[in-house]
Amino acid sequence: MRGFLASSIGVATAAALAALPLALSTPALAAPSQGAAATPVAPAGSTQSLPLGPLGPAADRSPGVPGMSTSPRLPESRGLPPREVKRFSLVGVVWDDASTQLSGRVQVRTRTVATGTWSDWQDIETHNSEHAPDLDTRESGSGRVRGSTAPLWVGDSDGIEVRVRAEPGAGAPATRAGARLPSGMRIELVDPGATDPVTVVDAKNGATGTADEPEGDDKGDVVALPGMTMETAESSSANVPLAALGAKEISALDKADSTADAVLASEGTLSAAARPYIGPRPRIVTRLGWGADESLREPGFVYTSTVKAAFVHHTASGNNYACKDAPAVLRSLYRYHVVSSGWRDLGYNFAVDKCGTVYEGRAGGVAKAVLGAHTMGFNTDSMGVAVLGTYTSTNPPAAAVKAVAQLTAWKLGLFNRDPRAKTTLKSGGGNRFKKGTNVKLNVISGHRDGFATECPGKLLYAQLPPTRTSSAKLQGRP
């Protein structure tokens, strides 16, 4: 396709869209300008996967440093000596068997590209299995899913050192040689890549297009973009008619317009009971807007029947990012979830950065009940919202908390859910509730409410009660 003209791509896009899972009810295909060459689409980013070997002997390392001894009576330790590597910005450790827990300590040091200096040792959150597809689902049984730590954002780096030491505890096999680590451990070094600006912005409720925007009405014409892949067209089309095909963002709407827009998008399926309580729609940066490489995920979408609850998470990836870097953080998380962990797509349905920007997560349409992989045991009939960062001992920014309230007021409102209410979900199995157990939960819950975990961090979790109140107020509930 790289040599095709834009007019050829327009025809190919139209043909592909006819077979997409989402029927495009109102838009018509707008022909691109004749003679414009299609820009090749290069997948953004890369992943380096390096095996972790035994560490030692102790005499070759600094004395007294955890994980450096190879004594057969001490816990197993593995790692990677300092080495120069290709540039990366996010790290995580994976292993072969997703059902095996890593009970131990994982630490990394990285070398910053800008200064050439090495960081201090940084801990990586090891307990990450609770962010995963439900058991006994097609996604969890694909044969590609691996065990993984939480990812850690370290910024632009070109050097890495790793040490992992097993610690006795639940999930750590004990032998005469001490606590053991999972087999097949590797350090994943993720480069988010850079994305070229797309010459289309959301025309929803906007003015006539400029030289960088295709012309069309404000109800989301399907526009064939030069260089748009079929995977990108599939993902973007899931948000039509909320936004045009190729939109980088979905515009914010006030409460009245949000309701009218939801009625239109639902094609008459939105219940009358839900219509009075749909909150104002926040601005949402689409997958195209944050630069998702759609060739990474599995094709097609998987839906659940409704959205009864919203689970709030933190990504536990650290707070060392600027808001301008949030799209790169998200591209890295996406690549780590799919390429390194073996999931079908990004696990979360939405992400929120520290400045309060909302991002589309797992593909399938922001207004739809997309099945995620965020809260093991409770992904069915729920949505997952992840605030980028770690909020165990750091207060979440007010802008991020406000954005969670705005997003839930809108999305839960589409399904007539009161953010202050309780709901019942059936557990798909986890470490807190047995499979098949009916569990009463808050409509806006923290991850820890459905699974024994620290997520979403103590301080973000403390913000959920006022978030429920704010979300209900935005819906206009008495």
XYZ file of C-alpha atoms in Angstrom:
478
model
C 0.000 0.000 0.000
C 2.940 2.331 0.500
C 3.060 3.270 -3.153
C -0.643 3.907 -3.522
C -1.970 7.371 -4.153
C -4.361 8.919 -1.659
C -7.261 8.229 -4.014
C -6.390 4.531 -4.029
C -6.226 4.490 -0.240
C -9.632 6.118 -0.091
C -11.111 3.253 -2.097
C -9.295 0.642 -0.013
C -10.405 2.271 3.224
C -14.009 2.356 2.091
C -13.913 -1.322 1.201
C -12.328 -2.255 4.509
C -14.803 -0.251 6.545
C -17.668 -2.238 5.069
C -16.369 -5.281 6.897
C -15.626 -3.592 10.212
C -17.564 -4.645 13.327
C -19.115 -1.200 13.752
C -21.677 -0.176 11.182
C -21.166 3.444 10.146
C -24.732 4.627 10.016
C -24.593 8.231 8.902
C -21.244 9.148 7.388
C -20.269 9.076 3.745
C -16.779 8.594 2.404
C -15.126 11.886 1.567
C -12.631 11.641 -1.267
C -9.159 12.971 -0.483
C -7.495 15.440 -2.776
C -6.293 13.851 -5.985
C -2.610 13.308 -6.502
C -1.577 13.422 -2.837
C 0.881 10.640 -2.143
C 0.203 8.328 0.762
C 2.620 8.752 3.630
C 4.105 5.422 4.762
C 3.074 4.462 8.270
C 5.951 3.231 10.413
C 5.000 1.502 13.657
C 6.049 3.673 16.577
C 8.378 2.307 19.220
C 10.224 -0.905 19.946
C 10.828 -3.427 22.719
C 14.155 -4.915 23.767
C 13.770 -8.158 25.734
C 16.887 -9.282 27.589
C 17.188 -12.472 29.696
C 18.143 -12.157 33.362
C 20.958 -14.448 34.444
C 22.273 -15.578 37.841
C 24.098 -12.858 39.730
C 27.490 -13.360 41.391
C 29.893 -14.266 42.610
C 29.521 -12.023 45.633
C 33.226 -11.163 45.611
C 32.803 -9.442 42.262
C 30.064 -7.165 43.558
C 29.670 -4.607 46.301
C 29.514 -6.350 49.699
C 26.224 -6.292 51.537
C 24.112 -5.494 48.478
C 20.837 -7.498 48.437
C 20.635 -10.125 45.733
C 24.358 -10.406 45.058
C 25.155 -13.657 46.860
C 25.051 -17.014 45.074
C 25.206 -19.146 48.203
C 23.009 -22.228 47.622
C 21.375 -21.634 51.006
C 20.296 -18.073 50.216
C 17.347 -16.871 48.113
C 17.790 -17.024 44.362
C 18.947 -13.834 42.676
C 19.058 -12.929 39.007
C 19.808 -9.794 37.089
C 21.718 -8.001 34.396
C 25.103 -6.279 34.818
C 25.340 -2.639 33.687
C 25.211 -2.407 29.931
C 24.602 0.060 27.152
C 21.455 -0.590 25.148
C 19.286 1.083 22.558
C 17.221 3.968 23.854
C 14.137 3.200 25.956
C 11.861 5.003 28.418
C 9.934 2.322 30.323
C 11.034 -0.923 31.976
C 9.391 -3.995 33.432
C 10.194 -7.634 34.159
C 8.259 -10.556 32.674
C 8.422 -14.344 33.085
C 7.005 -17.433 31.435
C 4.078 -18.532 33.618
C 1.432 -15.905 34.369
C 0.069 -18.052 37.206
C 3.402 -17.919 39.069
C 3.814 -15.015 41.465
C 7.087 -13.147 41.802
C 7.690 -12.880 45.528
C 10.771 -10.759 45.871
C 12.361 -7.425 45.143
C 13.019 -6.010 41.680
C 15.322 -3.023 41.260
C 16.793 -1.205 38.279
C 19.335 1.497 37.581
C 19.185 3.414 34.326
C 21.475 5.817 32.491
C 19.894 9.034 31.281
C 20.561 10.005 27.673
C 20.587 13.741 28.382
C 23.336 13.693 31.022
C 24.925 10.247 30.795
C 24.499 9.788 34.543
C 23.195 6.678 36.271
C 20.169 6.816 38.524
C 19.977 5.383 42.013
C 18.394 1.964 42.409
C 14.648 2.171 41.799
C 12.103 -0.396 42.959
C 9.565 -1.871 40.547
C 6.185 -2.950 41.903
C 6.203 -6.742 41.658
C 2.530 -7.499 42.312
C 0.823 -6.907 38.995
C -1.217 -10.052 38.260
C -4.382 -8.351 39.479
C -4.192 -6.118 36.385
C -5.050 -8.863 33.943
C -7.734 -10.551 31.859
C -10.295 -12.599 33.758
C -9.533 -16.282 34.235
C -11.015 -18.731 31.739
C -11.425 -16.080 29.041
C -10.126 -16.282 25.504
C -7.623 -13.518 26.257
C -6.151 -15.208 29.333
C -6.087 -18.568 27.556
C -4.379 -17.357 24.396
C -1.061 -18.960 25.326
C 0.693 -15.608 24.976
C 0.028 -14.159 28.448
C 3.088 -13.935 30.686
C 3.669 -12.959 34.276
C 4.786 -9.364 34.670
C 5.704 -6.684 37.151
C 4.210 -3.235 36.993
C 5.982 -1.059 34.427
C 8.206 1.834 35.508
C 8.633 5.028 33.492
C 12.281 6.132 33.636
C 12.447 8.618 30.765
C 14.864 8.647 27.823
C 17.642 6.214 28.785
C 20.363 4.135 27.125
C 21.836 2.065 29.961
C 20.350 -0.559 32.278
C 21.320 -2.630 35.327
C 18.899 -5.047 36.998
C 18.825 -7.066 40.206
C 16.038 -9.361 41.382
C 16.092 -11.262 44.660
C 13.525 -13.818 45.759
C 12.008 -13.423 49.201
C 10.163 -16.106 51.177
C 6.424 -15.644 51.054
C 3.221 -16.684 49.380
C 3.888 -17.651 45.807
C 7.625 -18.108 46.245
C 8.561 -21.795 45.918
C 10.803 -22.792 48.828
C 13.559 -25.346 48.338
C 16.746 -26.300 50.147
C 18.367 -23.572 48.097
C 15.958 -20.962 49.495
C 13.185 -18.961 47.874
C 13.021 -19.269 44.108
C 12.201 -16.909 41.279
C 9.873 -17.633 38.343
C 11.496 -19.174 35.277
C 12.160 -17.309 32.066
C 12.673 -13.862 33.600
C 13.459 -11.050 31.184
C 13.820 -7.295 31.426
C 11.647 -5.450 28.905
C 12.963 -2.094 27.681
C 10.245 -0.160 25.900
C 10.813 2.741 23.537
C 7.525 4.584 22.941
C 8.742 5.992 19.639
C 7.827 9.346 18.200
C 4.644 9.927 16.246
C 4.220 12.304 13.348
C 1.324 14.729 13.664
C -1.811 13.568 11.878
C -3.228 16.216 9.561
C -6.735 15.865 10.899
C -8.249 17.175 14.098
C -11.662 16.477 15.496
C -14.278 18.412 13.528
C -17.060 17.559 15.983
C -19.036 20.742 16.699
C -16.227 22.605 14.987
C -15.844 25.071 12.159
C -15.067 24.415 8.524
C -11.781 22.565 8.066
C -8.529 24.380 7.504
C -5.800 23.357 5.105
C -4.870 20.626 7.594
C -8.440 19.377 8.085
C -10.766 17.606 5.656
C -13.942 19.503 4.988
C -17.229 18.023 6.111
C -20.157 18.558 8.399
C -19.819 18.342 12.159
C -21.435 14.926 12.481
C -18.370 12.898 11.663
C -17.851 12.321 7.949
C -15.756 9.238 7.224
C -12.558 10.641 5.749
C -9.879 8.481 4.157
C -6.554 9.791 5.397
C -3.338 9.313 3.464
C -1.336 6.647 5.242
C -4.183 5.357 7.416
C -3.908 1.618 7.928
C -6.898 -0.691 8.048
C -6.227 -1.323 11.753
C -6.289 2.411 12.432
C -9.490 2.829 10.440
C -11.088 0.013 12.423
C -10.148 1.572 15.755
C -11.106 5.112 14.781
C -14.431 4.052 13.244
C -15.562 2.691 16.614
C -15.981 6.302 17.784
C -18.122 7.420 14.828
C -20.416 9.394 15.036
C -19.041 10.917 18.255
C -16.095 12.056 16.146
C -14.950 11.870 12.547
C -12.869 8.992 11.279
C -9.292 10.035 11.903
C -10.128 12.331 14.821
C -7.296 12.915 17.250
C -9.689 13.910 19.987
C -13.353 13.808 20.901
C -14.541 17.254 21.920
C -15.956 18.166 25.284
C -19.703 18.843 25.352
C -21.977 20.425 27.920
C -24.656 18.340 29.579
C -27.420 19.118 27.093
C -25.269 18.452 24.040
C -23.818 15.318 25.645
C -27.315 13.944 26.070
C -28.364 14.811 22.518
C -25.167 13.337 21.136
C -25.593 10.136 23.147
C -29.152 9.722 21.851
C -27.899 10.102 18.281
C -24.998 7.707 18.745
C -27.194 5.071 20.372
C -29.574 5.000 17.402
C -32.521 4.862 19.743
C -31.172 2.271 22.188
C -30.393 4.729 25.005
C -32.960 4.261 27.748
C -35.273 7.124 28.654
C -34.303 6.647 32.295
C -30.636 7.330 31.525
C -31.139 10.500 29.502
C -31.625 12.961 32.387
C -28.428 11.836 34.116
C -25.724 11.868 31.472
C -22.924 14.123 32.637
C -21.044 16.568 30.418
C -18.661 14.691 28.144
C -15.006 15.522 28.820
C -12.500 16.042 26.051
C -11.009 12.640 25.214
C -7.767 12.138 23.296
C -8.282 9.182 20.962
C -5.887 6.341 20.306
C -4.856 8.076 17.097
C -4.260 11.221 19.160
C -1.798 9.543 21.524
C -0.183 7.555 18.735
C -1.275 3.936 19.290
C 0.321 1.503 16.851
C -2.847 -0.370 15.938
C -0.908 -3.212 14.334
C 0.152 -4.403 17.803
C -3.291 -5.269 19.187
C -5.510 -8.142 18.154
C -8.006 -7.209 15.420
C -11.628 -6.647 16.309
C -13.185 -5.727 19.634
C -14.677 -7.641 22.549
C -17.672 -6.193 24.372
C -19.472 -6.902 27.599
C -23.222 -6.427 28.017
C -23.225 -3.215 30.047
C -21.204 -0.993 32.385
C -22.309 -1.348 35.992
C -19.181 -0.085 37.738
C -15.994 1.910 37.215
C -12.776 0.656 38.823
C -10.177 3.345 39.523
C -6.492 2.395 39.257
C -3.059 3.909 39.346
C -0.529 2.572 36.871
C 2.216 2.298 39.552
C 4.635 3.482 36.862
C 6.004 6.418 38.859
C 5.340 10.145 38.768
C 8.492 11.188 36.938
C 6.765 12.373 33.785
C 5.660 15.720 32.410
C 2.152 16.115 31.032
C 3.591 16.585 27.554
C 5.109 13.115 27.912
C 1.804 11.431 28.824
C 1.115 10.176 25.259
C 4.567 8.555 25.229
C 3.888 6.992 28.649
C 0.624 5.620 27.290
C 2.271 4.226 24.139
C 4.812 2.506 26.384
C 2.146 1.013 28.652
C 0.238 -0.197 25.593
C 3.317 -1.858 24.131
C 4.190 -3.412 27.514
C 0.676 -4.815 27.929
C 0.519 -6.283 24.414
C 4.069 -7.172 23.374
C 5.577 -7.984 26.770
C 2.600 -9.254 28.795
C 0.721 -10.892 25.903
C -2.658 -9.173 26.279
C -4.883 -8.420 23.298
C -4.715 -4.631 23.851
C -4.081 -2.019 26.533
C -5.741 -3.254 29.710
C -7.466 -0.036 30.804
C -10.537 1.458 29.133
C -9.381 4.995 29.891
C -6.296 6.762 31.229
C -5.983 10.141 32.941
C -2.713 12.075 33.260
C -1.653 14.318 36.133
C -2.944 17.409 34.291
C -6.426 15.920 33.940
C -6.357 14.971 30.256
C -8.501 11.919 29.490
C -7.281 9.334 26.974
C -9.086 6.538 25.175
C -7.712 3.180 26.284
C -8.663 -0.232 24.932
C -10.069 0.016 21.405
C -13.747 -0.470 20.670
C -15.376 2.918 21.197
C -15.345 5.242 24.206
C -19.143 5.154 24.583
C -19.387 1.363 24.420
C -19.059 -1.447 26.966
C -15.597 -2.632 25.938
C -14.250 -5.624 27.867
C -10.963 -4.635 29.478
C -8.157 -6.354 31.401
C -7.820 -4.119 34.438
C -9.428 -5.845 37.456
C -8.992 -9.602 37.424
C -12.327 -11.209 38.273
C -14.417 -8.120 37.576
C -13.684 -7.038 34.012
C -17.155 -8.106 32.878
C -19.771 -5.326 33.053
C -17.234 -2.768 34.246
C -14.759 -0.177 33.014
C -11.227 0.585 34.185
C -9.871 4.120 34.602
C -6.132 4.399 35.291
C -4.488 7.551 36.589
C -0.924 7.654 35.254
C 1.449 7.566 38.214
C 1.909 6.069 41.672
C -0.263 7.361 44.497
C 0.681 5.275 47.499
C 2.537 8.102 49.258
C 1.991 10.946 46.776
C -1.276 12.856 46.633
C -3.013 12.623 43.251
C -3.260 16.017 41.505
C -6.629 17.731 41.878
C -6.908 17.977 38.077
C -6.655 14.199 37.741
C -9.246 13.543 40.447
C -11.603 16.051 38.814
C -11.147 14.351 35.442
C -12.080 10.970 36.931
C -15.302 12.506 38.262
C -16.089 14.081 34.874
C -15.363 10.902 32.928
C -17.430 8.675 35.214
C -20.328 11.152 35.262
C -20.533 10.883 31.487
C -19.738 7.206 30.880
C -21.736 5.792 33.809
C -24.577 8.112 32.861
C -24.809 6.451 29.441
C -25.734 3.253 31.293
C -27.938 4.954 33.914
C -25.585 4.308 36.831
C -25.652 6.524 39.917
C -22.018 7.060 41.001
C -23.084 7.114 44.675
C -24.930 3.796 44.497
C -23.989 0.163 45.001
C -24.074 -2.520 42.330
C -23.559 -6.283 42.203
C -20.958 -7.986 40.046
C -20.237 -11.700 39.751
C -16.607 -12.600 40.418
C -14.706 -14.337 37.648
C -12.173 -15.556 40.213
C -9.348 -13.856 42.057
C -7.493 -13.700 45.344
C -10.313 -11.990 47.246
C -13.553 -13.484 45.919
C -14.112 -16.987 44.598
C -15.376 -17.468 41.089
C -19.150 -17.201 40.901
C -19.507 -15.100 44.062
C -21.957 -12.199 43.777
C -20.203 -9.172 45.255
C -21.813 -5.850 46.215
C -19.510 -2.979 45.247
C -19.620 0.778 44.926
C -20.468 1.915 41.404
C -17.178 3.833 41.580
C -14.763 1.437 43.264
C -11.042 1.211 43.740
C -9.166 -1.742 42.330
C -8.536 -2.983 45.885
C -12.280 -3.396 46.416
C -12.310 -6.321 43.989
C -8.829 -7.727 44.489
C -6.327 -7.810 47.375
C -3.919 -5.154 46.103
C -2.526 -1.732 47.002
C -3.958 -0.270 43.782
C -5.012 2.527 43.281
C -2.688 3.625 46.056
C -3.737 4.753 49.516
C -4.011 8.443 48.670
C -5.916 8.074 45.410
C -8.273 5.591 47.058
C -9.006 8.210 49.735
C -10.305 10.527 46.990
C -13.013 8.131 45.823
C -15.782 9.201 48.284
C -15.706 12.867 47.154
C -15.311 11.689 43.546
C -18.611 9.790 43.806
C -20.335 12.920 45.086
C -18.841 15.139 42.374
C -19.688 12.646 39.637
C -23.332 12.396 40.751
C -23.576 16.191 40.917
C -22.290 16.492 37.367
C -25.000 14.045 36.304
C -27.585 16.350 37.852
C -28.809 13.805 40.364
C -30.724 15.130 43.373
